[in-house]
XYZ file of C-alpha atoms in Angstrom:
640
model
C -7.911 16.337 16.833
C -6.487 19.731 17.423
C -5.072 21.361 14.685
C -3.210 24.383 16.560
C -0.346 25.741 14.886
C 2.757 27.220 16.744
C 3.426 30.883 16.359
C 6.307 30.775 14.644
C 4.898 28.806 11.656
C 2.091 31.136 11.571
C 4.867 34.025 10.932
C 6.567 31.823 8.329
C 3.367 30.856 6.655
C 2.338 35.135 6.444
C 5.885 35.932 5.389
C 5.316 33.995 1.923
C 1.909 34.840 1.639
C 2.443 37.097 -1.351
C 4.596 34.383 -2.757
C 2.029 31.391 -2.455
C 0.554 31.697 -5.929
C 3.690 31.745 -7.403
C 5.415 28.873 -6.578
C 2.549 26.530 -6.068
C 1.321 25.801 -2.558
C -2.204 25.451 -2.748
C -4.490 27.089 -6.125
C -8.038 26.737 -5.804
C -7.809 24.217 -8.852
C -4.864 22.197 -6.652
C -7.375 21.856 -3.507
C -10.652 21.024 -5.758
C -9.106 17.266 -6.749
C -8.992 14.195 -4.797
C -8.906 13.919 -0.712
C -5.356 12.726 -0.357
C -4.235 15.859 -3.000
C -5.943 18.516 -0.815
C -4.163 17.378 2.341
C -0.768 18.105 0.541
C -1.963 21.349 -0.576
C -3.744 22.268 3.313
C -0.343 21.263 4.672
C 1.834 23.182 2.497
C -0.504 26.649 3.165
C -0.766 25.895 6.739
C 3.235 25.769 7.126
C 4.476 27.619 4.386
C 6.243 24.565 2.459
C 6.074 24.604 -1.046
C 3.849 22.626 -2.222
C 6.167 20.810 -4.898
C 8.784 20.406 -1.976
C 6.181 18.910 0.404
C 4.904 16.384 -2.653
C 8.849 15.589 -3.447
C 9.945 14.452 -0.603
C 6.769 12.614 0.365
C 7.518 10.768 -3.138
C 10.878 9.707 -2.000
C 10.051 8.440 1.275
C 6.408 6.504 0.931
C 5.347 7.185 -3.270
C 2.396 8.706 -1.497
C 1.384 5.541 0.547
C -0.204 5.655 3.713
C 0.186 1.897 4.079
C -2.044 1.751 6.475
C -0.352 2.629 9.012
C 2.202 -0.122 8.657
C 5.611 0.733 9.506
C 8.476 0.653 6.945
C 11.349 -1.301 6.539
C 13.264 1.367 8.914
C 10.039 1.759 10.852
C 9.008 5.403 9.223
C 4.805 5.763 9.119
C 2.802 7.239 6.458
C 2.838 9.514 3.601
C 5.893 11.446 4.963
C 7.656 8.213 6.610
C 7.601 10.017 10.216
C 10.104 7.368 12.221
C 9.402 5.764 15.353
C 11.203 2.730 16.278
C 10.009 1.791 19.122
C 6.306 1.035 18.038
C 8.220 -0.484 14.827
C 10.370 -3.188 16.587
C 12.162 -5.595 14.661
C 15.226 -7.732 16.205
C 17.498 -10.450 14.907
C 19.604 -10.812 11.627
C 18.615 -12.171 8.498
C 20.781 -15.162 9.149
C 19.528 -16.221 12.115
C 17.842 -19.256 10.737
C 18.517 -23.088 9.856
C 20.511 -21.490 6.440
C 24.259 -22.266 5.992
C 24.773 -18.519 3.905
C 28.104 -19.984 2.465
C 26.218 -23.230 1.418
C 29.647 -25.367 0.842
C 29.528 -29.088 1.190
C 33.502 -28.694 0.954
C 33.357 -27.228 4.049
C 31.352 -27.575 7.291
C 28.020 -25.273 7.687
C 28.276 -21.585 9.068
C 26.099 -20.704 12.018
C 27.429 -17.889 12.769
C 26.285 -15.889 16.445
C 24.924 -12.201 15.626
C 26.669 -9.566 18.235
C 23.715 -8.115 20.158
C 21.784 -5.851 17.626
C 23.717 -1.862 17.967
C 21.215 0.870 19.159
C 19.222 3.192 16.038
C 20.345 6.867 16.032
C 18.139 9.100 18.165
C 17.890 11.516 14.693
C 15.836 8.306 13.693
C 13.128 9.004 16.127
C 10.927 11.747 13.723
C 7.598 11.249 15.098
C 8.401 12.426 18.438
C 10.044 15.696 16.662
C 6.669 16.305 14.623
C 4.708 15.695 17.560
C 5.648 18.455 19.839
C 5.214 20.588 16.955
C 1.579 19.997 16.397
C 1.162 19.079 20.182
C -0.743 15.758 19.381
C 0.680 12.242 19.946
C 2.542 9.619 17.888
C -0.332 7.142 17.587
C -2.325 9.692 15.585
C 1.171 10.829 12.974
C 1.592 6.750 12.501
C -2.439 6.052 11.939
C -4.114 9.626 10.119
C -2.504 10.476 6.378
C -3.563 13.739 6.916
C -2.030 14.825 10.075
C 0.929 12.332 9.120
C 1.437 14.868 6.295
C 1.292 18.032 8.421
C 3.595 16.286 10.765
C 5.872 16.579 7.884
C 5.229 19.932 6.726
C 5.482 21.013 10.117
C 9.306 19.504 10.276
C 9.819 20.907 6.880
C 8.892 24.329 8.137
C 11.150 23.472 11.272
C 14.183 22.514 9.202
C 14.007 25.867 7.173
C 13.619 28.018 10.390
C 16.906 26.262 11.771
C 18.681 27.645 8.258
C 17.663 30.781 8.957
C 16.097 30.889 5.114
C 13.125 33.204 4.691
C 11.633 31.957 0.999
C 8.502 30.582 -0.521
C 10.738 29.567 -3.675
C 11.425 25.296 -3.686
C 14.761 25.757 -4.717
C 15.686 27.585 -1.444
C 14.234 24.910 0.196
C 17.225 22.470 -0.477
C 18.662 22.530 3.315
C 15.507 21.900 4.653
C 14.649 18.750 1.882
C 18.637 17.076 3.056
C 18.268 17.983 6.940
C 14.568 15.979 6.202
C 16.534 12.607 5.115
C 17.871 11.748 8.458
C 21.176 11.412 7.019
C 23.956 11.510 9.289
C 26.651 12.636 6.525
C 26.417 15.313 3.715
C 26.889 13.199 0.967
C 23.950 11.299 1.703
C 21.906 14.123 2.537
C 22.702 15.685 -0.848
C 21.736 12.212 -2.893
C 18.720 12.451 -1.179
C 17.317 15.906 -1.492
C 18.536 15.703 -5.575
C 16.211 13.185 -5.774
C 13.607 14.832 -4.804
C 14.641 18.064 -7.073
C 14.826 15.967 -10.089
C 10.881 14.240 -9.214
C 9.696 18.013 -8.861
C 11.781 18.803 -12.349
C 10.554 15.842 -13.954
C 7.013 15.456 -12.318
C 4.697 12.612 -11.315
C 1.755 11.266 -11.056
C -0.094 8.427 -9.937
C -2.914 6.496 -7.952
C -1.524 5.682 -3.993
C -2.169 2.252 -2.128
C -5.736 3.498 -0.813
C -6.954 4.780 -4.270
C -5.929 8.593 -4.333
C -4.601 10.330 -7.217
C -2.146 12.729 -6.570
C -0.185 14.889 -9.360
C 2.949 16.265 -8.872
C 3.376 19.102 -11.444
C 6.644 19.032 -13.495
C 8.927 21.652 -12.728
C 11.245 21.847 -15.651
C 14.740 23.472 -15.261
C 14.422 24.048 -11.038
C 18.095 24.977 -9.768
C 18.103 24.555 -6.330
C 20.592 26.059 -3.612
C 23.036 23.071 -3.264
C 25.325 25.049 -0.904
C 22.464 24.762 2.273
C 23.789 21.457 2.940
C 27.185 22.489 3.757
C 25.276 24.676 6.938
C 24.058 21.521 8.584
C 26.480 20.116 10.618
C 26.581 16.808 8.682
C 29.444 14.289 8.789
C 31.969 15.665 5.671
C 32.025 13.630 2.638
C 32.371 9.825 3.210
C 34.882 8.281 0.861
C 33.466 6.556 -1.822
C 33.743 2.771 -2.668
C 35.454 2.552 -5.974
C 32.356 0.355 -7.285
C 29.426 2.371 -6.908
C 27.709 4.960 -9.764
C 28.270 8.324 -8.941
C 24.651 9.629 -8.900
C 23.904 7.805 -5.406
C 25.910 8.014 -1.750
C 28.070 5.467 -1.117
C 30.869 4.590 1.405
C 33.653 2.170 2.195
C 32.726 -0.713 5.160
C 35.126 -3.085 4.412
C 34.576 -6.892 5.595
C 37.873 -8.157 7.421
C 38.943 -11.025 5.056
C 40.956 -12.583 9.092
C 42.054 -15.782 9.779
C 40.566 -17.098 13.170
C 42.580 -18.823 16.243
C 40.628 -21.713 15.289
C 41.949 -22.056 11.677
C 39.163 -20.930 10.089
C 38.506 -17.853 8.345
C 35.949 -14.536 7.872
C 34.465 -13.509 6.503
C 34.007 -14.277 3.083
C 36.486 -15.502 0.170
C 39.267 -13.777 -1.794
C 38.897 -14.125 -5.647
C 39.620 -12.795 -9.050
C 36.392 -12.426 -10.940
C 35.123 -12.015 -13.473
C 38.505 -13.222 -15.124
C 38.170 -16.747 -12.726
C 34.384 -16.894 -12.828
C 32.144 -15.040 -14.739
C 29.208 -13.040 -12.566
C 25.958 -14.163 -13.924
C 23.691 -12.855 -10.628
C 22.883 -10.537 -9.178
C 20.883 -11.565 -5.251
C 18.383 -9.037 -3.624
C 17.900 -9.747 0.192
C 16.764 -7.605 3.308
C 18.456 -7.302 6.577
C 16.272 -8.324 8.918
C 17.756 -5.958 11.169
C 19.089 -2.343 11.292
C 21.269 -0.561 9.084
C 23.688 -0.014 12.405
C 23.601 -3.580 13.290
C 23.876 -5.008 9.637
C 26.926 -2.971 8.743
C 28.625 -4.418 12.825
C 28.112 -7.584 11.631
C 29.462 -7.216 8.211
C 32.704 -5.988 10.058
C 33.051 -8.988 12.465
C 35.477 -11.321 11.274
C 33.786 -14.191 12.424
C 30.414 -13.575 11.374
C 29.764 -13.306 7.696
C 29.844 -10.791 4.577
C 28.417 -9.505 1.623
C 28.892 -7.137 -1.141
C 26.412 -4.076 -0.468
C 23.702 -2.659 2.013
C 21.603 -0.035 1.197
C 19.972 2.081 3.843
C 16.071 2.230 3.596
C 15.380 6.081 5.506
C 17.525 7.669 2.625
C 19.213 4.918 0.458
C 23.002 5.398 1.285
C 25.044 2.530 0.515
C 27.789 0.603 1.854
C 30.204 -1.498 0.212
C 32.002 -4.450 1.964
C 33.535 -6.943 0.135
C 34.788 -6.136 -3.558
C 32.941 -7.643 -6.462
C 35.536 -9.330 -7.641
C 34.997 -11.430 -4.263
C 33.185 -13.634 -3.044
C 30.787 -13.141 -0.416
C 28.959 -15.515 2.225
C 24.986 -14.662 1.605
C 23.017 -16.546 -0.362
C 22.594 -20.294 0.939
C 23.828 -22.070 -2.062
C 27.625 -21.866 -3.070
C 27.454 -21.972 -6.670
C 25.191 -19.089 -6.420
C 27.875 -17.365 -4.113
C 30.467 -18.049 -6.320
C 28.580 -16.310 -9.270
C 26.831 -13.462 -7.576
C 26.778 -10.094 -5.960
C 25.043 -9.869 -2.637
C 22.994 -6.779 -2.040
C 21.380 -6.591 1.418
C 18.599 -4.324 1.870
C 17.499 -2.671 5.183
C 14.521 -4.850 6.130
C 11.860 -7.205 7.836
C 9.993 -9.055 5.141
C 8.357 -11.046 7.822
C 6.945 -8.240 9.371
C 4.282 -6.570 5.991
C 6.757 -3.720 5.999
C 7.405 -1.962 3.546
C 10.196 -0.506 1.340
C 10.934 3.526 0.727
C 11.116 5.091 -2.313
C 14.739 6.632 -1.762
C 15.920 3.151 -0.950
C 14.453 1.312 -4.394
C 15.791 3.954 -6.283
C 19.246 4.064 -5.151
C 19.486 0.130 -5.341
C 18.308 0.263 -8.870
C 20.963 2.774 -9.590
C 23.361 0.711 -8.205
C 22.134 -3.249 -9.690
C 21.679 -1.370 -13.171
C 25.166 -0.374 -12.771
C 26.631 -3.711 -11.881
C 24.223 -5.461 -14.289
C 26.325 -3.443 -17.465
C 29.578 -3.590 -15.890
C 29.124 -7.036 -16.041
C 27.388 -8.170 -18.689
C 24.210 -9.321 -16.237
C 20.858 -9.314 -17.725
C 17.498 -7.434 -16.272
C 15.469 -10.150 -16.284
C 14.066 -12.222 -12.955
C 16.105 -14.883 -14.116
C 19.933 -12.730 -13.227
C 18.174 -10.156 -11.024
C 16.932 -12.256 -8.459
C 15.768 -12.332 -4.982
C 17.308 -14.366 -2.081
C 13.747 -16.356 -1.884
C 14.677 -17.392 -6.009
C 18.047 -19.471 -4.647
C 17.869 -23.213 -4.824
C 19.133 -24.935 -1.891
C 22.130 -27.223 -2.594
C 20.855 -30.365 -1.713
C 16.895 -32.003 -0.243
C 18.129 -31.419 3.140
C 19.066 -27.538 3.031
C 16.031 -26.739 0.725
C 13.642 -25.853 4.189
C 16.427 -23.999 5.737
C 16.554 -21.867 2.688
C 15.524 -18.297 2.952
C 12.730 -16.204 1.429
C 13.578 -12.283 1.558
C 13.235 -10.022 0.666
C 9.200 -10.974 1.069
C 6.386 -10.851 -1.054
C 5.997 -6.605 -0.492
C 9.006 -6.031 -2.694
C 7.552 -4.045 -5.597
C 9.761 -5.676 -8.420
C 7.186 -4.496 -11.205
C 8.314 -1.033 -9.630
C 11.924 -1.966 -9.299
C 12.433 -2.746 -12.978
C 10.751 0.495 -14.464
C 13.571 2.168 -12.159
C 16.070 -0.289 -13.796
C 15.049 1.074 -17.003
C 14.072 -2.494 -18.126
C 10.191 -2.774 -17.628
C 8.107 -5.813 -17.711
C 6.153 -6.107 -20.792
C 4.132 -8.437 -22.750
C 6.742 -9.963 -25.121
C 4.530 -12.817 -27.155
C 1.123 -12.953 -28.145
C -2.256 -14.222 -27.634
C -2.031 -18.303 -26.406
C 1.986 -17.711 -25.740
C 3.452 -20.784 -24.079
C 5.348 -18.604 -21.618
C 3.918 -15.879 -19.202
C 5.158 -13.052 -16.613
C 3.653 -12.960 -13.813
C 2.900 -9.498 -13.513
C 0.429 -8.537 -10.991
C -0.441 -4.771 -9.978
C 0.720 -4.489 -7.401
C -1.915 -1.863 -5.845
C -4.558 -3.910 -4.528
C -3.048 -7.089 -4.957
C -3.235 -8.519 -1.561
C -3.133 -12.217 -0.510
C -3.764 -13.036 2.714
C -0.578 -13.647 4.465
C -0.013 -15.351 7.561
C 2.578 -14.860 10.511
C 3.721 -11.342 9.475
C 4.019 -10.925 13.497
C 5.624 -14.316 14.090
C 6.254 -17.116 11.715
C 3.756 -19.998 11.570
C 1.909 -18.201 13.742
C -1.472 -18.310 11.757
C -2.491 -15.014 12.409
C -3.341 -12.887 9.328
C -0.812 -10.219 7.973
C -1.721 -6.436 7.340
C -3.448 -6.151 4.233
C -0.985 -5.072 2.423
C 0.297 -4.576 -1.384
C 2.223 -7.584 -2.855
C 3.789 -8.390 -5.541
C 2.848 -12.362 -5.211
C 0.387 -14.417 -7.143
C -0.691 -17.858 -4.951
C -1.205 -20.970 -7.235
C -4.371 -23.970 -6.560
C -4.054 -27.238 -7.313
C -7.567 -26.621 -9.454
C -9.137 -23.065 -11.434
C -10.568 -22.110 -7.938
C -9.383 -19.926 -4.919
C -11.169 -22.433 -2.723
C -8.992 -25.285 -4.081
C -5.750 -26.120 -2.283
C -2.476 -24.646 -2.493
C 0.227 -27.189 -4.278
C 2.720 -29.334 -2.568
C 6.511 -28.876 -2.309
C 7.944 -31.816 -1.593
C 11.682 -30.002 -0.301
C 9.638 -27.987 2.374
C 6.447 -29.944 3.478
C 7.036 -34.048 2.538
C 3.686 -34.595 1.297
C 1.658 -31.978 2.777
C 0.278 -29.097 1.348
C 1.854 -25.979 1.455
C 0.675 -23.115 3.347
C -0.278 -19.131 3.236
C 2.511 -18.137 5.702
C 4.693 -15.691 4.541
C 7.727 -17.283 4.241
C 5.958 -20.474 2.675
C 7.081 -20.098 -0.946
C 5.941 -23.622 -1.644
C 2.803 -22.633 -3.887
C 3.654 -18.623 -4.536
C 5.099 -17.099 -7.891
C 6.937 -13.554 -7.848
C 6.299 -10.542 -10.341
C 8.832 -10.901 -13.105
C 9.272 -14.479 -13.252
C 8.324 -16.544 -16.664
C 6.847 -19.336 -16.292
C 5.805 -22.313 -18.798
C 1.596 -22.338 -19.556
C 0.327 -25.729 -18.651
C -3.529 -24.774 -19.339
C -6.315 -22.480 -19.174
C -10.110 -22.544 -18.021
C -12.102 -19.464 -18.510
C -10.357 -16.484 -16.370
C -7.777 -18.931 -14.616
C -4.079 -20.189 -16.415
C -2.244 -22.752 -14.913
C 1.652 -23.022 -15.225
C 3.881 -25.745 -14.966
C 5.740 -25.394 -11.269
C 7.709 -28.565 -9.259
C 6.086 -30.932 -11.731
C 2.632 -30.077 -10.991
C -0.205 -27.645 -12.619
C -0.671 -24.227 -10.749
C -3.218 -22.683 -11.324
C -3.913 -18.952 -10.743
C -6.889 -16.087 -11.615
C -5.882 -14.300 -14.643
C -8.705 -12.459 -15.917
C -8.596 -10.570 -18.931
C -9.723 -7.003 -17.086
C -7.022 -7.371 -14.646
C -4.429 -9.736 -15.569
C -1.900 -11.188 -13.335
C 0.867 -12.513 -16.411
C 1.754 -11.037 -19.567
C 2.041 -12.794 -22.611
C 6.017 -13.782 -23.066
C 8.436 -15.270 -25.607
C 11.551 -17.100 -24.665
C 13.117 -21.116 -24.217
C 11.553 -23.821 -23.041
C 12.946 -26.990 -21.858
C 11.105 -30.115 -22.061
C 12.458 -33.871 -21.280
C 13.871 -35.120 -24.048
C 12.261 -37.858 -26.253
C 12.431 -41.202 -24.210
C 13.029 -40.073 -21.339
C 10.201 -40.392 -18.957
C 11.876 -37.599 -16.230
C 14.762 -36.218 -15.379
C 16.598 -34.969 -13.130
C 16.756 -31.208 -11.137
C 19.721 -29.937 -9.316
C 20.348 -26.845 -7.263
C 23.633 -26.252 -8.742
C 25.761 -26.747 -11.746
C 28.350 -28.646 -10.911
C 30.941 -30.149 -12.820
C 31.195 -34.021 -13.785
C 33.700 -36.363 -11.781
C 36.093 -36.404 -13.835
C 36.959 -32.966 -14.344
C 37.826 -32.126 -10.849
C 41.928 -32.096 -10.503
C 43.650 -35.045 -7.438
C 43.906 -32.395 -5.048
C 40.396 -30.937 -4.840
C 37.622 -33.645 -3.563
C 34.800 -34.293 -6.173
C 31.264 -32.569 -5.251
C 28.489 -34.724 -5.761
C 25.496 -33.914 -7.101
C 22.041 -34.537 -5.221
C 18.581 -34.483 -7.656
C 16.136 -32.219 -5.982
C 13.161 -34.264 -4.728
C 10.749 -32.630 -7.239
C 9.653 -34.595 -10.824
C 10.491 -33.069 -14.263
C 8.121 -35.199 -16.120
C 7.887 -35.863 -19.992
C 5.620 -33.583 -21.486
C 6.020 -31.072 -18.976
C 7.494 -27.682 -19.869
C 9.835 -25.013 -17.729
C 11.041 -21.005 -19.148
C 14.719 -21.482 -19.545
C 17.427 -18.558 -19.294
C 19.722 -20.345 -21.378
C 22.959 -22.548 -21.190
C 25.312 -22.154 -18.422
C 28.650 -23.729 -18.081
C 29.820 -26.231 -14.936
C 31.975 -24.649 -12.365
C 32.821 -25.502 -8.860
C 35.173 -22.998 -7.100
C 37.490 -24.932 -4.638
C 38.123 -21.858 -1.577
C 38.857 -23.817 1.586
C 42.157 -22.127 3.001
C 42.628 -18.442 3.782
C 45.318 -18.176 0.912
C 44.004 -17.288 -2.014
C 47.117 -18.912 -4.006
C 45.457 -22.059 -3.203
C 41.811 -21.533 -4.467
C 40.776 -23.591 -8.020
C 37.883 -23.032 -9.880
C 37.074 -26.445 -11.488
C 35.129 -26.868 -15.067
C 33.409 -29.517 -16.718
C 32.207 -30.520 -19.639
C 28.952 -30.678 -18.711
C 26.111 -28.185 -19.553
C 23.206 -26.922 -17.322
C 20.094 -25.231 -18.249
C 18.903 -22.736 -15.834
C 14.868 -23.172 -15.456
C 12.140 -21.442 -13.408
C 11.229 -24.450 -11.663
C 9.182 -23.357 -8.640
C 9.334 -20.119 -6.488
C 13.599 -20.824 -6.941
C 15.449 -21.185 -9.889
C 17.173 -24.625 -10.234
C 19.264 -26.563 -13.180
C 18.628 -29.784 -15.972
C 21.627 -31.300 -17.649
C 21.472 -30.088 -21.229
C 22.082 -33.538 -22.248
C 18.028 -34.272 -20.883
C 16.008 -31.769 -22.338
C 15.590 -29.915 -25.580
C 15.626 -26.635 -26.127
C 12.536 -24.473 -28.215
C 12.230 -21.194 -28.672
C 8.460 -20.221 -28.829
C 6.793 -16.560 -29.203
């Protein structure tokens, strides 16, 4: 492959000549370490980046990655996360399945019609950009790391030209850094290119997807030249939502709350929390669309809403519906009622993959939520939309399963500042699952179409598969909601016999290198070596049947009892799961959680309830999804 370079960067690249030493592009020491480290450095020389800039925003987009030349989430490729979205693809909505997103027996099930999917920004379209600069072709910037990263570079170089800044110093390259995030307003622009100031000030280092080591150098105190991003002809300011933390980007795109000719209403349901219902979740889902599309559907009245969606090429955020609201996402309404939705630009079916700006912007805003109110950062609050019980048997297959087993949630919670650690010791009754995540990769079916058989990139998960027996070769377990009595399956969004980093789980036994846990009344059994474990040790509740009672029953939400529901609003009956807690079988618990049904069938809010019982739940980790026992059934231990 050619590796011309235009005349112009060769002028930029001998203008800072002098200067390369000094701020870091490429030292002789730099260039002398691993492959993937030298192609930074090359890059950075041959364009006249510096080198900390280059490694910065490469951070932000892929953490290094190549993925192997899988597209992300918003279709970017490689180490820099050059776009192109039309070898990406990726139509539909997440909702575009069996799933009723409100999930209310109370009222009849929403199927809402997606508007025809809204057309990406041509600033999205990088690859083509980068191209023409190093006169090759997109198939070799989406498939080579190394000419992926002087794509990169080379638009780097390009962005600082356009300023009109001649400097080999990083923090005049500040302009260049925001103009690099796609954004299409400043505000966004500037959240993005702080992030990478603050990895070059702080530094990094670690091993990428393929096994390279690359070190990014800490750069204490670096002030750069904020002002550059007032010269790019970005959209002004955005206004922000009132409920966002003021270190990320984050505008206003408010869900109509309408009433419809039909006498219905959109798209989600007025309320009062946390003073009517306390907010005890917090639901992580992906799009299954575009950012564009996702936010035109969250503003049609008679489609559907949710709380937040966060953008994956640069991690700006959009808030819709008011957390004190109640929006129409997750499949099961008790969940609704108690949650904030946070959509996430996405295709877990496809293997794609999630960028670095958009997990770290998402963390900054759940972490905020999570304090505001009173949510915990555990994988018991913090969950994903694949973690929600369905209400009854019949919705459980409809139920979804973003966002997908490549959602780095070991990753996610170091960003939350809550990371997953070995809480108990040696023969603990309770593990995490806790996988690495580099290298861990099952092998996934229907990434290009559901139940398709066909095998999945082979790419990083955070998912551990369970056997019925202490060997790979044995079969996968049964769950009885999705498959009857057949087995379940390695498609990817078969979460019948599949656990997810962060979740505790009850130990049922062990055999040499394998542990099996207790999941949907049966042993699970998974490899858990000692040199490379896939669970940590934990401490916590358990809930067991209690004495006498040879089962009991599971439900998928905790409702109240009969007799605690007022004349005017119609009793909702509870439905056992079709699984079997079993006497001497053992779940993690989260704790107690009070009965609560919140009655929201008209459009005015003067004549919504919220109903409570007497009765007590326990939340356990049941399967893949959380579900609830009646405290009265099971005892509670805490073991360490």
């Amino acid at each position: 492959m050619s590796r011309s370079v235009p005349q112009r960067f060769r002028r930029v690249a001998a203008a800072g000549a002098g200067l390369l030493l000094a701020v870091g592009l490429a030292t002789p020491a730099q260039a002398a370490g691993a492959p993937r480290q030298r192609e930074f450095a090359d890059a950075a020389a041959e364009f006249g980046v510096p080198l900390d800039v280059l490694l910065g925003v490469s951070y932000l987009e892929s953490r290094w990655d190549s993925h192997a030349g899988t597209p992300s989430t918003s279709g970017g490729y490689g180490p820099m996360h050059l776009t192109d979205l039309r070898a990406a693809g990726g139509t539909g909505t997440e909702f575009d399945s069996g799933e009723d997103p409100r999930g209310d027996d109370a009222r009849p099930a929403l199927h809402p019609v997606p508007s025809k999917p809204a057309a990406p920004p041509p600033g999205l379209q990088t690859v083509d950009e980068a191209a023409t600069l190093l006169h090759t072709d997109a198939a070799t910037l989406r498939t080579d790391p190394a000419q992926n990263i002087r794509g990169g570079a080379a638009l780097l170089s390009h962005y600082q030209q356009q300023l009109g800044v001649h400097s080999a110093d990083a923090k005049d390259w500040y302009g260049a850094v925001a103009h690099y995030s796609g954004s299409e307003d400043v505000t966004a622009a500037r959240t993005f290119a702080d992030e990478v100031f603050d990895t070059i000030s702080s530094g990094m280092a670690r091993t990428t997807d393929d096994g390279q080591a690359i070190t990014l150098a800490a750069t204490p105190g670096v002030t750069p030249d904020r002002s550059q991003a007032e010269r790019l002809g970005l959209r002004a300011d955005a206004p922000a939502a009132a409920e966002c933390p003021k270190s990320v980007a984050c505008e206003s795109v408010p869900a109509p709350y309408q009433e419809l000719p039909d006498g219905g209403y959109g798209n989600h349901d007025v309320a009062n929390r946390p003073q009517s219902q306390k907010i005890d979740y917090i639901v992580i889902h992906d799009t299954e669309t575009s950012w564009d599309t996702a936010l035109k559907l969250a503003q049609d009245p008679t489609y559907l809403a949710w709380h937040y969606t966060v953008r994956s090429s640069d991690g700006l955020i959009a808030q819709h519906v008011p957390t004190k609201d109640v929006g129409w996402h997750a499949g099961n309404w008790y969940v609704n009622s108690k949650s904030i939705g946070v959509e996430h630009e996405g295709f877990g079916a496809k293997g794609t993959w999630y960028t670095e700006a958009m997990y770290r912007s998402s963390a900054k805003l759940v972490g905020y939520l999570a304090r505001r109110y009173g949510i915990p950062l555990d994988r018991a609050h913090i969950i994903g939309h694949d973690n929600v019980p369905g209400t009854t048997p019949s919705t459980i297959a409809g139920m979804h399963w973003d966002p997908g087993p490549y959602w780095d949630w070991a990753h996610y919670f170091d960003l939350l500042g809550a990371p997953l650690r070995a809480t108990g010791g040696p023969g603990a009754e309770l593990v995490t699952i806790a996988p690495s995540f580099a290298g861990n990769r099952p092998a996934f079916t229907g990434c290009d179409r559901i139940g398709s058989g066909n095998p999945c990139p082979a790419t990083n998960s955070e998912a551990v598969v369970l056997h019925t027996e202490p060997s790979d070769s044995a079969p996968l377990l049964n769950d009885a909601g999705l498959h009857g009595t057949d087995p379940s399956t390695m498609d990817v969004s078969d979460v019948g016999s599949r656990v997810a980093t962060g979740q505790r789980y009850a130990v049922a036994g062990r055999q040499g290198d394998w542990t099996a846990i207790w999941y949907l009344g049966q042993q699970g059994w998974f490899h858990n070596p000692r040199n490379a474990p896939a669970a940590l040790p934990a401490s916590g509740l358990v809930a067991t049947p209690k004495p006498g009672r040879t089962s009991v029953p599971v439900y998928g939400r905790a409702y109240p009892e009969a007799s605690a529901y007022p004349s005017n609003v119609p009793v909702e009956e509870l439905a056992p799961m079709p699984y079997t807690l079993a006497a001497g079988q053992k779940y993690a618990a989260a704790g107690v959680v009070g009965s609560e049904y919140f009655a929201a069938t008209t459009f005015d809010p003067a004549d919504h309830v919220v109903v409570r019982g007497k009765t007590k739940y326990v939340e356990i980790q049941f399967g893949h999804r959380i579900e609830y026992v009646n405290l009265d059934d099971v005892q509670l231990r805490q073991v360490f």
